[in-house]
Coordinates of C-alpha atoms in Angstrom, one line a residue:
M1 CA 103.8 97.6 194.1
T2 CA 101.7 99.5 196.1
H3 CA 97.9 99.3 197.2
E4 CA 96.0 101.6 198.2
P5 CA 94.1 100.8 202.0
R6 CA 89.7 100.8 201.2
T7 CA 87.5 102.8 202.8
L8 CA 84.1 101.2 204.6
A9 CA 82.7 102.4 201.6
Q10 CA 83.4 100.7 198.9
D11 CA 83.8 98.1 200.6
P12 CA 80.5 97.1 202.4
A13 CA 79.7 95.6 205.2
P14 CA 79.9 91.3 205.6
D15 CA 76.7 90.6 205.7
S16 CA 74.5 93.7 204.2
R17 CA 73.9 91.5 201.1
P18 CA 71.6 88.3 202.3
R19 CA 69.9 91.6 203.7
S20 CA 68.5 93.1 200.6
R21 CA 68.1 89.5 199.6
R22 CA 65.5 88.6 202.1
R23 CA 64.0 92.2 201.7
A24 CA 63.3 91.2 198.2
L25 CA 61.8 88.4 199.1
L26 CA 59.8 89.3 201.6
L27 CA 58.0 91.7 199.0
L28 CA 57.4 89.3 196.1
L29 CA 55.3 87.5 199.2
A30 CA 53.8 89.9 199.9
L31 CA 52.3 91.0 196.4
L32 CA 51.7 86.7 195.9
L33 CA 49.4 87.3 198.2
L34 CA 47.6 90.4 196.9
I35 CA 47.0 88.8 193.5
V36 CA 45.8 85.0 195.6
T37 CA 43.5 87.3 198.0
A38 CA 41.7 88.9 194.7
T39 CA 41.6 86.3 193.0
L40 CA 39.8 83.9 194.9
L41 CA 37.8 87.2 195.9
W42 CA 36.8 87.7 192.2
I43 CA 35.9 83.7 192.0
F44 CA 33.5 83.7 195.1
D45 CA 31.8 87.4 194.9
G46 CA 32.1 88.2 191.3
P47 CA 32.8 90.7 189.3
S48 CA 32.2 94.0 191.0
S49 CA 28.8 96.4 189.5
D50 CA 28.6 100.2 190.6
N51 CA 24.8 99.7 189.5
G52 CA 23.8 95.9 190.5
A53 CA 22.8 94.6 187.7
D54 CA 24.2 92.1 187.9
K55 CA 22.0 88.5 188.1
P56 CA 20.9 87.7 191.5
G57 CA 24.0 85.6 193.6
E58 CA 26.1 87.6 190.4
G59 CA 27.6 90.3 192.3
T60 CA 24.6 91.7 194.9
S61 CA 23.0 89.8 197.2
P62 CA 19.3 88.6 196.6
R63 CA 17.6 90.0 199.1
A64 CA 19.4 93.6 197.9
E65 CA 17.8 92.2 194.1
L66 CA 14.2 91.9 195.7
A67 CA 14.6 95.7 197.6
R68 CA 14.6 97.0 194.6
A69 CA 12.4 95.0 192.7
A70 CA 10.2 96.7 196.2
A71 CA 10.8 100.6 195.6
L72 CA 10.1 99.6 191.3
L73 CA 6.8 98.3 192.8
R74 CA 5.9 101.4 195.6
D75 CA 4.8 104.3 193.4
A76 CA 3.2 102.1 190.7
P77 CA -0.3 103.4 189.4
A78 CA -1.6 100.0 189.5
L79 CA 0.0 96.5 188.4
H80 CA -2.4 94.0 186.3
Y81 CA -3.0 90.2 188.1
T82 CA -3.3 87.0 186.2
G83 CA -3.6 83.5 187.3
T84 CA -5.4 81.6 190.0
M85 CA -6.5 81.6 193.3
G86 CA -8.4 78.9 195.2
I87 CA -11.1 78.5 196.7
T88 CA -12.8 76.3 199.0
G89 CA -15.5 74.1 196.8
A90 CA -14.7 75.6 193.7
Q91 CA -16.2 73.0 191.6
G92 CA -13.8 69.9 189.3
G93 CA -10.9 70.9 191.7
E94 CA -10.4 73.9 189.5
D95 CA -8.5 77.0 191.1
P96 CA -10.8 80.3 189.9
R97 CA -8.7 82.6 187.8
V98 CA -8.5 85.7 188.3
D99 CA -8.1 89.0 185.7
L100 CA -7.8 91.8 188.2
I101 CA -6.3 95.7 188.3
V102 CA -5.5 97.2 191.6
S103 CA -4.8 100.2 192.2
N104 CA -2.1 102.1 194.4
P105 CA -4.6 103.1 196.3
A106 CA -6.0 100.3 196.8
D107 CA -9.3 100.4 194.5
A108 CA -9.8 97.1 192.6
L109 CA -11.3 95.6 189.6
G110 CA -12.0 92.5 187.5
T111 CA -13.0 89.2 187.5
L112 CA -13.3 85.7 189.4
G113 CA -14.0 82.5 188.0
L114 CA -13.7 79.4 186.2
P115 CA -12.2 78.4 183.0
G116 CA -15.4 77.8 180.4
R117 CA -18.1 79.3 183.0
P118 CA -19.7 82.5 183.3
A119 CA -16.7 85.3 185.7
L120 CA -18.0 87.3 188.5
D121 CA -17.7 90.7 188.6
Y122 CA -15.0 92.2 191.3
V123 CA -14.9 95.4 192.7
G124 CA -12.8 96.6 195.8
I125 CA -12.6 99.6 198.1
D126 CA -11.3 100.7 201.4
G127 CA -11.3 97.1 202.4
K128 CA -13.8 95.9 200.7
S129 CA -14.8 93.5 198.2
F130 CA -17.6 92.7 195.9
L131 CA -19.0 90.8 193.4
H132 CA -21.8 90.4 190.6
G133 CA -22.7 87.9 188.6
K134 CA -24.4 84.6 187.0
A135 CA -26.5 82.5 189.7
E136 CA -23.5 79.4 187.4
A137 CA -20.9 81.8 188.1
W138 CA -21.8 81.5 192.0
Q139 CA -22.7 78.2 191.4
S140 CA -18.7 77.5 190.4
V141 CA -17.3 78.5 193.4
G142 CA -19.3 76.7 195.6
M143 CA -21.6 78.7 196.2
A144 CA -24.9 76.6 194.9
E145 CA -27.5 77.0 197.6
K146 CA -27.5 80.6 197.3
S147 CA -27.0 80.8 194.2
K148 CA -30.4 82.9 192.8
V149 CA -30.6 84.9 196.1
L150 CA -26.8 86.0 195.3
A151 CA -27.4 86.4 191.3
E152 CA -29.9 89.4 192.6
N153 CA -28.2 91.5 193.5
P154 CA -24.0 92.3 194.0
S155 CA -22.9 90.6 197.3
M156 CA -20.2 92.0 200.2
V157 CA -17.9 89.5 200.6
Q158 CA -16.1 89.7 203.6
P159 CA -11.9 88.5 204.3
G160 CA -13.0 84.4 204.7
M161 CA -16.2 83.8 202.3
F162 CA -13.5 83.6 199.5
F163 CA -10.2 84.5 200.4
S164 CA -8.5 84.7 203.2
Q165 CA -7.3 88.3 203.1
D166 CA -8.6 90.8 200.8
L167 CA -7.9 90.9 197.5
G168 CA -7.5 94.8 197.0
T169 CA -5.7 95.2 200.5
F170 CA -3.0 92.6 199.5
L171 CA -2.3 93.3 196.1
A172 CA -1.7 97.1 196.4
P173 CA 1.1 98.0 194.8
P174 CA 2.6 99.5 198.5
A175 CA 1.2 96.5 199.5
L176 CA 2.9 94.2 197.7
A177 CA 6.2 96.3 198.0
K178 CA 5.9 94.8 201.9
T179 CA 5.1 91.4 200.8
V180 CA 8.4 91.3 198.2
R181 CA 11.1 93.1 200.9
A182 CA 10.2 89.5 202.5
E183 CA 11.5 91.9 205.5
D184 CA 10.9 88.9 208.2
V185 CA 12.2 85.8 206.6
P186 CA 15.9 85.2 207.9
D187 CA 19.0 85.7 204.8
E188 CA 19.5 82.0 204.7
K189 CA 16.3 81.1 203.6
I190 CA 16.6 83.4 200.2
T191 CA 17.8 81.6 198.0
V192 CA 18.4 81.9 193.6
G193 CA 17.1 79.2 191.6
R194 CA 17.3 78.9 188.0
P195 CA 15.7 81.1 185.0
V196 CA 11.9 80.3 183.6
T197 CA 10.1 81.4 180.6
V198 CA 7.4 83.6 181.4
D199 CA 5.0 84.5 178.5
D200 CA 7.8 85.3 176.4
H201 CA 10.6 85.9 178.4
T202 CA 12.3 84.6 181.1
C203 CA 12.4 86.1 184.6
T204 CA 14.6 84.1 187.5
P205 CA 13.1 82.9 190.6
I206 CA 14.0 84.0 194.1
R207 CA 12.4 82.0 197.2
A208 CA 12.0 83.4 200.5
D209 CA 10.2 81.2 202.9
D210 CA 7.2 79.8 201.0
M211 CA 7.3 82.4 199.2
T212 CA 8.7 82.6 195.1
I213 CA 9.4 85.7 193.6
C214 CA 10.5 86.0 189.5
L215 CA 12.3 89.0 188.7
S216 CA 12.6 89.8 185.3
D217 CA 16.4 89.9 183.4
E218 CA 14.9 92.7 181.5
K219 CA 16.9 95.6 183.4
K220 CA 15.7 98.9 184.4
E221 CA 18.1 101.8 184.4
N222 CA 19.3 101.3 188.3
G223 CA 19.2 97.6 188.1
A224 CA 16.6 96.9 189.4
R225 CA 13.9 94.0 187.8
S226 CA 10.2 94.4 187.7
V227 CA 8.8 91.5 189.9
D228 CA 6.6 89.4 186.8
R229 CA 4.8 86.7 189.1
I230 CA 5.0 86.0 192.4
S231 CA 3.9 82.5 194.7
F232 CA 3.2 80.6 197.5
S233 CA 3.9 77.4 199.0
G234 CA 1.0 74.9 197.6
G235 CA 1.3 76.0 194.3
T236 CA -3.0 77.5 194.4
V237 CA -1.7 80.6 194.5
V238 CA -0.2 82.2 191.2
L239 CA 0.0 85.4 189.7
D240 CA 1.5 87.2 186.5
I241 CA 2.0 91.1 187.1
A242 CA 2.2 93.3 184.2
T243 CA 2.9 97.0 184.7
M244 CA 0.4 99.7 182.8
S245 CA 1.2 101.6 180.4
R246 CA -0.2 105.6 181.1
P247 CA -3.2 105.2 179.0
E248 CA -4.3 101.9 180.7
V249 CA -4.3 103.6 183.9
E250 CA -6.5 106.1 182.8
K251 CA -8.7 103.5 181.4
F252 CA -8.9 101.9 184.1
S253 CA -10.3 104.4 186.5
T254 CA -12.8 105.4 183.8
D255 CA -14.2 102.2 184.0
F256 CA -13.4 101.4 188.2
R257 CA -15.8 104.9 188.6
S258 CA -18.2 102.5 186.0
K259 CA -19.1 100.1 188.0
L260 CA -18.7 101.7 191.6
T261 CA -22.6 102.9 191.0
L262 CA -23.2 98.8 191.9
I263 CA -21.8 98.4 194.8
R264 CA -25.5 100.8 196.0
I265 CA -27.2 98.3 195.6
S266 CA -25.3 95.7 197.2
V267 CA -26.3 93.4 199.9
D268 CA -24.7 91.3 202.4
P269 CA -25.2 87.1 202.9
R270 CA -25.0 87.6 206.2
V271 CA -28.3 89.2 206.7
K272 CA -31.2 88.0 206.3
V273 CA -34.4 90.2 206.1
T274 CA -38.1 89.3 206.0
T275 CA -41.5 90.6 205.7
Q276 CA -44.3 89.4 207.0
I277 CA -47.8 92.0 205.5
L278 CA -50.2 92.4 208.8
R279 CA -53.1 94.1 207.2
D280 CA -54.0 93.3 203.8
Y281 CA -57.1 93.0 201.7
E282 CA -58.8 90.1 199.4
G283 CA -62.0 91.8 199.4
T284 CA -63.1 96.1 199.3
C285 CA -62.7 97.8 202.1
A286 CA -63.2 102.0 201.7
P287 CA -64.8 103.2 198.8
T288 CA -61.7 105.4 197.6
A289 CA -58.7 104.6 199.8
C290 CA -56.9 101.1 201.8
V291 CA -54.2 101.1 204.2
F292 CA -52.0 98.6 204.0
T293 CA -49.0 96.9 206.8
A294 CA -46.4 94.8 207.3
R295 CA -43.5 94.7 209.5
V296 CA -40.1 94.7 208.5
T297 CA -37.5 92.5 210.4
V298 CA -33.1 92.0 210.4
T299 CA -31.3 88.4 210.9
Y300 CA -27.9 88.2 210.9
L301 CA -27.1 84.6 210.0
G302 CA -23.2 85.3 210.9
S303 CA -21.3 85.2 214.6
T304 CA -22.5 86.8 217.1
S305 CA -19.2 88.5 218.0
E306 CA -18.9 89.7 215.0
P307 CA -18.2 93.6 215.3
D308 CA -21.5 93.6 212.3
A309 CA -23.4 92.0 213.9
S310 CA -24.9 94.9 216.4
K311 CA -24.5 97.0 213.5
A312 CA -27.8 98.9 212.0
V313 CA -28.9 97.3 208.5
A314 CA -29.8 99.4 205.5
V315 CA -33.0 98.1 204.2
T316 CA -34.8 99.2 200.9
Y317 CA -38.9 98.4 200.9
S318 CA -41.5 99.5 198.1
W319 CA -45.0 98.8 198.1
A320 CA -47.0 98.1 194.6
I321 CA -50.8 97.9 195.4
D322 CA -54.1 97.6 192.6
R323 CA -57.2 98.0 193.1
D324 CA -59.4 95.8 190.1
G325 CA -56.0 95.1 188.1
A326 CA -54.6 98.7 187.7
R327 CA -52.7 100.3 189.6
V328 CA -53.4 103.1 192.5
E329 CA -52.0 105.8 193.4
L330 CA -49.1 106.0 196.8
D331 CA -49.0 107.6 199.6
P332 CA -44.6 109.1 199.6
D333 CA -44.1 107.1 202.7
C334 CA -45.1 103.8 200.4
A335 CA -41.0 103.3 199.2
G336 CA -37.8 104.4 201.1
A337 CA -35.0 103.0 203.1
L338 CA -35.4 102.9 206.8
L339 CA -31.8 101.4 209.6
I340 CA -32.8 98.2 211.0
K341 CA -30.3 96.5 213.5
P342 CA -30.2 92.6 213.3
G343 CA -33.2 91.4 215.5
E344 CA -35.6 93.8 215.6
S345 CA -37.7 94.7 213.7
E346 CA -40.1 98.2 212.4
D347 CA -44.1 98.2 211.3
L348 CA -44.5 100.1 207.8
S349 CA -48.2 100.8 206.3
C350 CA -48.6 102.1 203.5
T351 CA -52.2 103.7 201.6
A352 CA -53.7 104.0 198.5
T353 CA -56.4 105.4 196.7
G354 CA -58.4 104.0 194.1
P355 CA -60.7 106.1 191.9
S356 CA -63.5 107.5 193.2
V357 CA -67.2 105.0 192.8
G358 CA -70.5 106.6 193.0
S359 CA -73.3 105.4 194.4
G360 CA -73.8 101.8 195.5
A361 CA -71.2 100.4 192.5
N362 CA -68.8 98.1 193.9
S363 CA -65.6 99.6 195.5
G364 CA -63.1 97.6 194.3
Q365 CA -61.0 95.1 195.3
Y366 CA -57.8 95.8 197.0
H367 CA -54.3 93.8 196.2
G368 CA -51.0 94.6 198.3
A369 CA -47.0 93.3 198.4
I370 CA -44.4 95.0 199.6
H371 CA -40.5 94.3 197.8
T372 CA -37.8 94.7 200.7
A373 CA -33.8 94.2 200.3
D374 CA -30.9 94.8 202.5
R375 CA -28.2 97.2 201.8
A376 CA -24.8 96.0 202.7
L377 CA -23.5 100.4 202.9
T378 CA -26.0 103.0 204.3
P379 CA -26.0 105.4 202.6
K380 CA -23.6 107.8 204.4
E381 CA -21.7 105.0 203.4
Y382 CA -21.5 104.4 200.2
E383 CA -21.7 108.9 200.3
R384 CA -17.8 108.2 202.0
L385 CA -16.8 105.2 199.7
T386 CA -18.1 107.3 196.6
A387 CA -15.4 110.6 197.8
K388 CA -12.5 108.3 198.7
A389 CA -12.8 106.8 194.4
A390 CA -12.5 110.0 193.8
D391 CA -9.7 111.4 196.2
N392 CA -8.1 107.9 195.0
S393 CA -8.7 108.6 191.6
E394 CA -6.2 111.7 191.6
K395 CA -3.5 110.5 193.6
V396 CA -3.6 107.2 190.8
A397 CA -3.8 110.3 187.7
A398 CA -0.7 112.4 189.6
L399 CA 1.3 108.7 189.7
S400 CA 0.5 107.9 186.4
R401 CA 1.9 111.0 185.0
S402 CA 5.5 110.5 186.6
L403 CA 5.0 107.0 184.3
D404 CA 6.2 110.3 181.5
T405 CA 9.1 112.0 183.1

């Protein structure tokens, strides 16, 4: 029987089979490692999302959620705030409630007061705040001693009198957006809590150091969530936040312009105006005319180191003079306004002219009084603020129109 010789191609090398088995084993191990790695990434990072619309902590970082919410706030025409803000000296141990609308340029309009008590009307513009209300309303917020005086005119209140910051400036949408971004808070101090109920829906609280920002569970087109509530440590500041429709924004602009006229006659509680009659007549003087004089002095009640301590104060004045009980004609300079710096005084005079009397008749008895009041704003300052309010209204209107697009 004849056997043909075997060639190299017909008879593989003795060690080729072990190498093939090792290669297959290495490929299998690599595949298993890839599967395990992908599984671990899915477990710890969560499923991926193109629009970042997952809940905080599920596929996106809390900081990214805050950044998207801040972007949503930045161009809001106006925001509606309701809630509580603590005031030192408020009666009954309760925190006053605020109902406030703040526009994008920081114009503010609303009310401040304790439940069941008369509220103070609030107007804010250009970093200045003005409050007006009944004496009882002032008493409830810890201003009992000055309540009667404060109730006479709208009062310009300074940061620190009730709140550490001006409300309009602090709560304007761009300013709130900066607060919500929490740029100064380290990542390790930003945590996510369990959803809570706010009104008729739920929101997810994100704690950033000493504040808690609750993001609505309702998703916008880009995955951003509205800020439903913001609160700060201690619980004295808890504000619910609502976005506003275009008709609501337009109504706010109309209401704000109508309320702005109140600040024209506002006073500054840090300023005191005293008037001393220098010459009065409780009997006869000239047959047809009498001259009255008075001295008006301005005193600054705040710290002399404050910038406003040397600022001229606008003072309005008006005389009222009668003869034998009947009002008499007064010179044009018997009413007007002037600027007086704190610590200084001004003498004012007024000539009253009565009807002529016959020879030998009683010339009549003159009585005079002068009413003075400080004004928190000079006429020039008031004109500047009304012009600014008009410019702000145009900006709000432009932002409001974008709500329809």
